[in-house]
Amino acid sequence: MEEFKYTPLNLERPAIRLLSLHPGNDDMMISCELFQAEFHQRENMLPYEALSYTWGSSELSDIIHVNGCHLGITHNLYSALVDLRYQDRQRVLWIDAVCIDQKNDKERGHQVGQMGNIYEEADRVIFRLGSGTNETDLFMESLQRLQKESIRHACRAWSRQDGRWKDLWYSFRPILEEYDDELANLQQEGLREILQRPWFRRVWILQEVAFAKAGTLSCGTKSVSVSLFGLTPLLLGITPDAHCQSVFDIMPSPWRKSTWWSESRSLYRLLLKFGSSEATDPRDLVYALRGISSDLAGKCDDPLFPDYEKPLEKLIYDVIQHIYEFDVTYILKEAPRLSSIREVVSNFPRLETDICRYLAEMSLPDHMERILNKYKIPVSQDMIKVAALYDKEGKVVNVLLRCSGGQLKIDDEVLLCAAANLNGAKEVFEAFWYHQNQLIITEEILIATAKNLGSGHSAMCFLLSLKTQVYRIAPISEAITWNTPASSREEIIRMLLLQKDYRNDTIPEVLTAASEIQDYKLQKEIITTLLQQKDYRNTTIPDVLTAAAKIQNHELQREIITTLLQQKDYRNDAIPEVLTAASKIQDYNLQKEVITTLLQQKDCRTTTIPDVFTATAKIQHQDLQKLIITTLLQQKGSSNNIISEVITAAINNRDFALKTLIMKTLLEQKGSSNNIISEAITTAVNIRDFDLQVEILKMLLQRTEFMAAAAEVQGFNLQTKIKAITATDGIQDSDLQIKIIKVPIKQKGNNANILLEAITTAAKIQDFSLKNKTIKSLLKQKGNSPDVISEFITAAGKTQDPFIKREIIENLLKQKSNSNDTISKGLTIATNIQPFGLMMIKDFVRKNPGFEISRDAVIVAMKNWPGNTDSLQVLCRYFPSLNPGRKQIG
C-alpha cells in the first residue's frame, strides 16, 4: 500500500480538509477518508466535530488507512481514534495532525490562521484527555449522573456558587454506594489526575476551548458534556491552579460570559496569562493566542499572522513592536538578547522600563499613556525612576503619576534620579510636587541636584523655593562650587543664606558662603544676623580668619575679626595655623593686630620651628615676618641645638627672602656668640643653595667674630666656596675677599701648599687691581724662613697656572732679603713661564748687574723639574759663570 500524499489546498480560499472516520470495532484497522471543504459553502458542508488533544510523542508509531493509502500518526491520536470510532456509522472529524499537511509550512500557516473558524464552526469540540483509570472513570461517571440530574431542574439560571449544585451532587451518592466512604476521595483523585493531564498545558487548547459552541469531555471510553465540568472543583473542594482555572472559565457553559473572556483579551494580557503554556513549535505561543486576542483575531494582514517560514527572532521583534506600537529596534539592541517568547513574557517588566525610558527621552507622554491604559500595565518603581532620570519635560512622569492611582512611592531613590536628570530635573520635581504636594527634599537630594551639570541650577532654585526645611549651608555651597557659574552660584547661596537660621552651620561655613554675595547690604545683613545668633566659643580662630579673609569688604572683615578677638583667645589654637589664616587678611593693620595679639598670648616654645617658618613665609609684610622670627628666637633660647634647628629650618624653607631674613635676625640677636657663628659657618658652607650661601657668608663676614670662629670650624674649606663666590663677584668688598682667602691660613698655618692654594683662589678675582692686592698680601704671609720659602718655590713651580707662577716669581725676585739660592731657584722656574719668563730674567739681570747665580741652586731646581734642558741654555746665556759647570749641571 502506498504512502498517503496530500492534494494541495487552495490557499487563496478558506479551504480545509475533513476526515470521515469509518465505522469499526476494536480489532479492525482504522480506515478513513480525507476530503476538502470550504467555509463559504458552509450550508453544503457536512456537520463535523473538531478534536482537541495532545500529540504526546512526535514519533509516528501507528498506521491508519487514508483514501486507501497508509499514513503514520502518533500513538495518542491512534488511541483517540479507536475510542471515538463508532461501530455502526461514520464520524466526520477535523484533526490537525491529519487534516493539515504538517510538512508544508505555508499550508500550516494558512490553516492555523483559520483555526478560530474551524473550532467555532464545528458542531461540537471533543476534548480528549487521554486514557482512563479507575479514578477518572468514577469521576466521569459522577459527572454524567450530575448531567442527567440537572436536566430535571431549571438550573441554567443558577450561579456556580449556588448551593443547589451540591444538593444535586450528593443526590446520586446512594447509587454509587459500592464505593462507600472512599467515594469522595476517589472522585477528588479522578479530578486531580485529569487536571494534571498534558492537555491542560497545551497553548492550542485555549483557542479550541474558547471557540467551541459545545463540547464533550473524553477520557478513555467515557464521555460527558463539558457544560458542568467547571463546577466540579467547587463540588469536590479542590482549587485548580490559575492556568487550569482559566481553562475552566472559558469552556462552553452558562458562565463563560461572566469570566475573563468578556474582558480585554489583548495579546499582551493573554501572554501574561498563558505565556508559560506548552507548544511543540515555540512560535505557536503567539499564533495560538493570536486567534483569541481581541486586538488581532480576524486580521489577515498583520505581522503576527501565522507564518512558519518566519524565524523566531523576527517573530519576537514583531510581537514586541505590536504590543508597544513603535519601532523597538533601539531598545532590543540595548537590551539582553531574548531567545524565546517565554523570555519576552518574563521580561515584560524590564521591557516596559526600557520603553518608559525611551518615551521619556523622546518626550512622548501620549504614547506612554496609551499603552499603560490599553494593557492596564501597572506603573512600577523602576519605571518612575527611569522617567525621573530621563524625562526632559516632566510630562511622562506626570502620566505615570496619574496612571498609578497614587500607588507609586516617591522616595529618596526616585528623587535622587530626578536630581541627576541632566535636561529636566526642575520639570520632574515640579511634577512630583504637583501630584504629591509634600515632598521631603533632604540635604542629600539637594546636594545631588547641586552637582547636576545640566539642569541642576534651575532645579535647585525650585527646591529651595519650596522651603520644606532648613538646610546646612556648607555641604550645599561646596557641591555647587565646582560646577556652577559664579552668577548662578550666588543666586543659590543667596537663597540658602536667606533662611536666616544658622543653628546647624558653623561661623566659617556661613562666612565662606556669604563671601559669594556681591550685594554689600545683603552681605552685611547676613553677617550681622550670624553674629547675633552665634558666638565664637565653639569654633577655631584659624577657621574664622580664613573665612573672614574671603570677605572683600574690609569694614565687614574688621567687624568679624574684632568680634572674634574680643570673644576668643589663642590658647587652643596652634601658632602656624593662626599665622596661615592671618596671611590671607589683606588689611595690613588688621593683620598686624591679629599677629601681635597672637604673639602676646602664645608661647612659641611648644611649637615646631619649621612649621612657624612655613607659616611666616605666607605673610607678605617683612616687618611682620621679622616680628614673628624675633619673638620665636627670644622664646626659644640660644642653645646649640636650638640655633642648629633654626638654621636648618631656615635653609629648608622654600622662601629665599625669608631664609635671608631669618639668618639676618638670628645674627642680629645671637651673633655675639662664637658657637652661633661657628654653627652658622658650618651650616652655610654645606648647603647646596648657592645664592643663600653667598648671602649668609656676606652676613657672617661682617661679624668681627668671623675669623676666630672660622678658624675653629673643622673641615672648613672656605676658599673652595669662595672660588665660586669671587668668580661671580658675589662679594664686592675687597677687604672681605682678602679676609676670606686668608681663612685657611688662619686655620692651618703658614704652610706653603696652603698659601699657594690661597693665592690660586685670589687669582680668580676678576678685578685686576684687587687681584694683585690680594696676592701681594698673601705673599707677605710666607715669612722669611728659608725652609718655608724653599717649599713655597717648589710648590709654585708645580702649579700649572702661568699667571700664578709669574706673580710668585716676580714677587720673589723683587725681595732683596731672599738668599742667592732662593733667587737662583726662582730664575730657573722663570725659564719655564711662557710667555713671561724670558722678560722676567732680562729685567732681573738689568736691575741686578753682576749677580752670580748659584750653581747648586740650579742643580736642585733642575732635579725638581727634570727634562727642562732648555732652562739651562737660557740661564747660561745670561749667567756665564754657569758655563764651566754646565756639563755637571746637565
mmCIF file of N, CA and C in Angstrom, residues 829-871:
data_model
loop_
_atom_site.group_PDB
_atom_site.id
_atom_site.type_symbol
_atom_site.label_atom_id
_atom_site.label_comp_id
_atom_site.label_asym_id
_atom_site.label_seq_id
_atom_site.Cartn_x
_atom_site.Cartn_y
_atom_site.Cartn_z
ATOM 1 N N ILE A 829 112.886 78.610 37.592
ATOM 2 C CA ILE A 829 111.440 78.422 37.325
ATOM 3 C C ILE A 829 110.998 79.371 36.222
ATOM 4 N N ALA A 830 111.532 80.604 36.252
ATOM 5 C CA ALA A 830 111.114 81.619 35.294
ATOM 6 C C ALA A 830 111.368 81.198 33.863
ATOM 7 N N THR A 831 112.418 80.368 33.672
ATOM 8 C CA THR A 831 112.693 79.941 32.293
ATOM 9 C C THR A 831 111.557 79.158 31.688
ATOM 10 N N ASN A 832 110.673 78.588 32.540
ATOM 11 C CA ASN A 832 109.538 77.756 32.057
ATOM 12 C C ASN A 832 108.218 78.509 32.008
ATOM 13 N N ILE A 833 108.238 79.790 32.356
ATOM 14 C CA ILE A 833 106.983 80.546 32.362
ATOM 15 C C ILE A 833 106.815 81.205 31.005
ATOM 16 N N GLN A 834 105.849 80.731 30.270
ATOM 17 C CA GLN A 834 105.578 81.279 28.939
ATOM 18 C C GLN A 834 104.325 82.131 28.998
ATOM 19 N N PRO A 835 104.324 83.347 28.466
ATOM 20 C CA PRO A 835 105.418 83.946 27.653
ATOM 21 C C PRO A 835 106.219 84.979 28.437
ATOM 22 N N PHE A 836 106.085 84.872 29.829
ATOM 23 C CA PHE A 836 106.676 85.957 30.633
ATOM 24 C C PHE A 836 108.124 85.683 31.102
ATOM 25 N N GLY A 837 108.575 84.422 31.052
ATOM 26 C CA GLY A 837 109.827 84.034 31.724
ATOM 27 C C GLY A 837 111.052 84.788 31.258
ATOM 28 N N LEU A 838 111.256 84.829 29.961
ATOM 29 C CA LEU A 838 112.469 85.468 29.413
ATOM 30 C C LEU A 838 112.513 86.953 29.767
ATOM 31 N N MET A 839 111.355 87.590 29.714
ATOM 32 C CA MET A 839 111.267 89.013 30.061
ATOM 33 C C MET A 839 111.645 89.234 31.525
ATOM 34 N N MET A 840 111.173 88.310 32.399
ATOM 35 C CA MET A 840 111.479 88.433 33.830
ATOM 36 C C MET A 840 112.991 88.315 34.088
ATOM 37 N N ILE A 841 113.677 87.364 33.361
ATOM 38 C CA ILE A 841 115.111 87.166 33.578
ATOM 39 C C ILE A 841 115.886 88.388 33.087
ATOM 40 N N LYS A 842 115.495 88.879 31.893
ATOM 41 C CA LYS A 842 116.190 90.078 31.357
ATOM 42 C C LYS A 842 116.058 91.245 32.319
ATOM 43 N N ASP A 843 114.834 91.431 32.857
ATOM 44 C CA ASP A 843 114.586 92.549 33.764
ATOM 45 C C ASP A 843 115.411 92.408 35.036
ATOM 46 N N PHE A 844 115.540 91.152 35.515
ATOM 47 C CA PHE A 844 116.316 90.908 36.738
ATOM 48 C C PHE A 844 117.799 91.225 36.507
ATOM 49 N N VAL A 845 118.350 90.748 35.356
ATOM 50 C CA VAL A 845 119.774 90.972 35.062
ATOM 51 C C VAL A 845 120.045 92.468 34.937
ATOM 52 N N ARG A 846 119.077 93.201 34.289
ATOM 53 C CA ARG A 846 119.250 94.636 34.121
ATOM 54 C C ARG A 846 119.285 95.338 35.464
ATOM 55 N N LYS A 847 118.381 94.888 36.392
ATOM 56 C CA LYS A 847 118.319 95.566 37.696
ATOM 57 C C LYS A 847 119.385 95.056 38.675
ATOM 58 N N ASN A 848 119.954 93.897 38.427
ATOM 59 C CA ASN A 848 120.926 93.308 39.358
ATOM 60 C C ASN A 848 122.202 92.891 38.587
ATOM 61 N N PRO A 849 122.938 93.866 38.058
ATOM 62 C CA PRO A 849 124.156 93.527 37.292
ATOM 63 C C PRO A 849 125.183 92.855 38.200
ATOM 64 N N GLY A 850 125.865 91.866 37.722
ATOM 65 C CA GLY A 850 126.913 91.186 38.487
ATOM 66 C C GLY A 850 126.390 90.097 39.407
ATOM 67 N N PHE A 851 125.041 89.833 39.366
ATOM 68 C CA PHE A 851 124.509 88.778 40.240
ATOM 69 C C PHE A 851 125.033 87.422 39.777
ATOM 70 N N GLU A 852 125.580 86.683 40.709
ATOM 71 C CA GLU A 852 126.102 85.352 40.404
ATOM 72 C C GLU A 852 125.068 84.320 40.826
ATOM 73 N N ILE A 853 124.584 83.630 39.820
ATOM 74 C CA ILE A 853 123.565 82.604 40.124
ATOM 75 C C ILE A 853 124.225 81.393 40.752
ATOM 76 N N SER A 854 123.574 80.790 41.701
ATOM 77 C CA SER A 854 124.116 79.649 42.434
ATOM 78 C C SER A 854 123.975 78.380 41.614
ATOM 79 N N ARG A 855 125.149 77.773 41.359
ATOM 80 C CA ARG A 855 125.108 76.555 40.574
ATOM 81 C C ARG A 855 124.377 75.453 41.322
ATOM 82 N N ASP A 856 124.542 75.386 42.632
ATOM 83 C CA ASP A 856 123.878 74.345 43.434
ATOM 84 C C ASP A 856 122.357 74.502 43.377
ATOM 85 N N ALA A 857 121.949 75.780 43.402
ATOM 86 C CA ALA A 857 120.502 76.021 43.350
ATOM 87 C C ALA A 857 119.916 75.588 42.019
ATOM 88 N N VAL A 858 120.703 75.837 40.945
ATOM 89 C CA VAL A 858 120.235 75.426 39.613
ATOM 90 C C VAL A 858 120.127 73.911 39.543
ATOM 91 N N ILE A 859 121.144 73.237 40.142
ATOM 92 C CA ILE A 859 121.117 71.762 40.146
ATOM 93 C C ILE A 859 119.855 71.258 40.847
ATOM 94 N N VAL A 860 119.567 71.826 42.007
ATOM 95 C CA VAL A 860 118.364 71.435 42.762
ATOM 96 C C VAL A 860 117.109 71.681 41.936
ATOM 97 N N ALA A 861 117.085 72.879 41.315
ATOM 98 C CA ALA A 861 115.905 73.230 40.522
ATOM 99 C C ALA A 861 115.724 72.269 39.362
ATOM 100 N N MET A 862 116.839 71.927 38.694
ATOM 101 C CA MET A 862 116.752 71.037 37.547
ATOM 102 C C MET A 862 116.287 69.647 37.951
ATOM 103 N N LYS A 863 116.699 69.237 39.159
ATOM 104 C CA LYS A 863 116.249 67.934 39.645
ATOM 105 C C LYS A 863 114.745 67.929 39.946
ATOM 106 N N ASN A 864 114.271 69.078 40.425
ATOM 107 C CA ASN A 864 112.834 69.182 40.755
ATOM 108 C C ASN A 864 111.962 69.238 39.492
ATOM 109 N N TRP A 865 112.593 69.737 38.391
ATOM 110 C CA TRP A 865 111.829 69.824 37.135
ATOM 111 C C TRP A 865 112.610 69.139 36.024
ATOM 112 N N PRO A 866 112.716 67.853 36.071
ATOM 113 C CA PRO A 866 113.528 67.112 35.082
ATOM 114 C C PRO A 866 113.015 67.331 33.683
ATOM 115 N N GLY A 867 113.948 67.257 32.747
ATOM 116 C CA GLY A 867 113.572 67.401 31.332
ATOM 117 C C GLY A 867 113.590 68.817 30.848
ATOM 118 N N ASN A 868 113.851 69.776 31.746
ATOM 119 C CA ASN A 868 113.843 71.186 31.340
ATOM 120 C C ASN A 868 115.240 71.599 30.850
ATOM 121 N N THR A 869 115.759 70.969 29.847
ATOM 122 C CA THR A 869 117.110 71.269 29.339
ATOM 123 C C THR A 869 117.178 72.638 28.704
ATOM 124 N N ASP A 870 116.041 73.106 28.213
ATOM 125 C CA ASP A 870 116.023 74.447 27.621
ATOM 126 C C ASP A 870 116.331 75.510 28.672
ATOM 127 N N SER A 871 115.879 75.237 29.910
ATOM 128 C CA SER A 871 116.092 76.201 31.000
ATOM 129 C C SER A 871 117.590 76.452 31.217
#
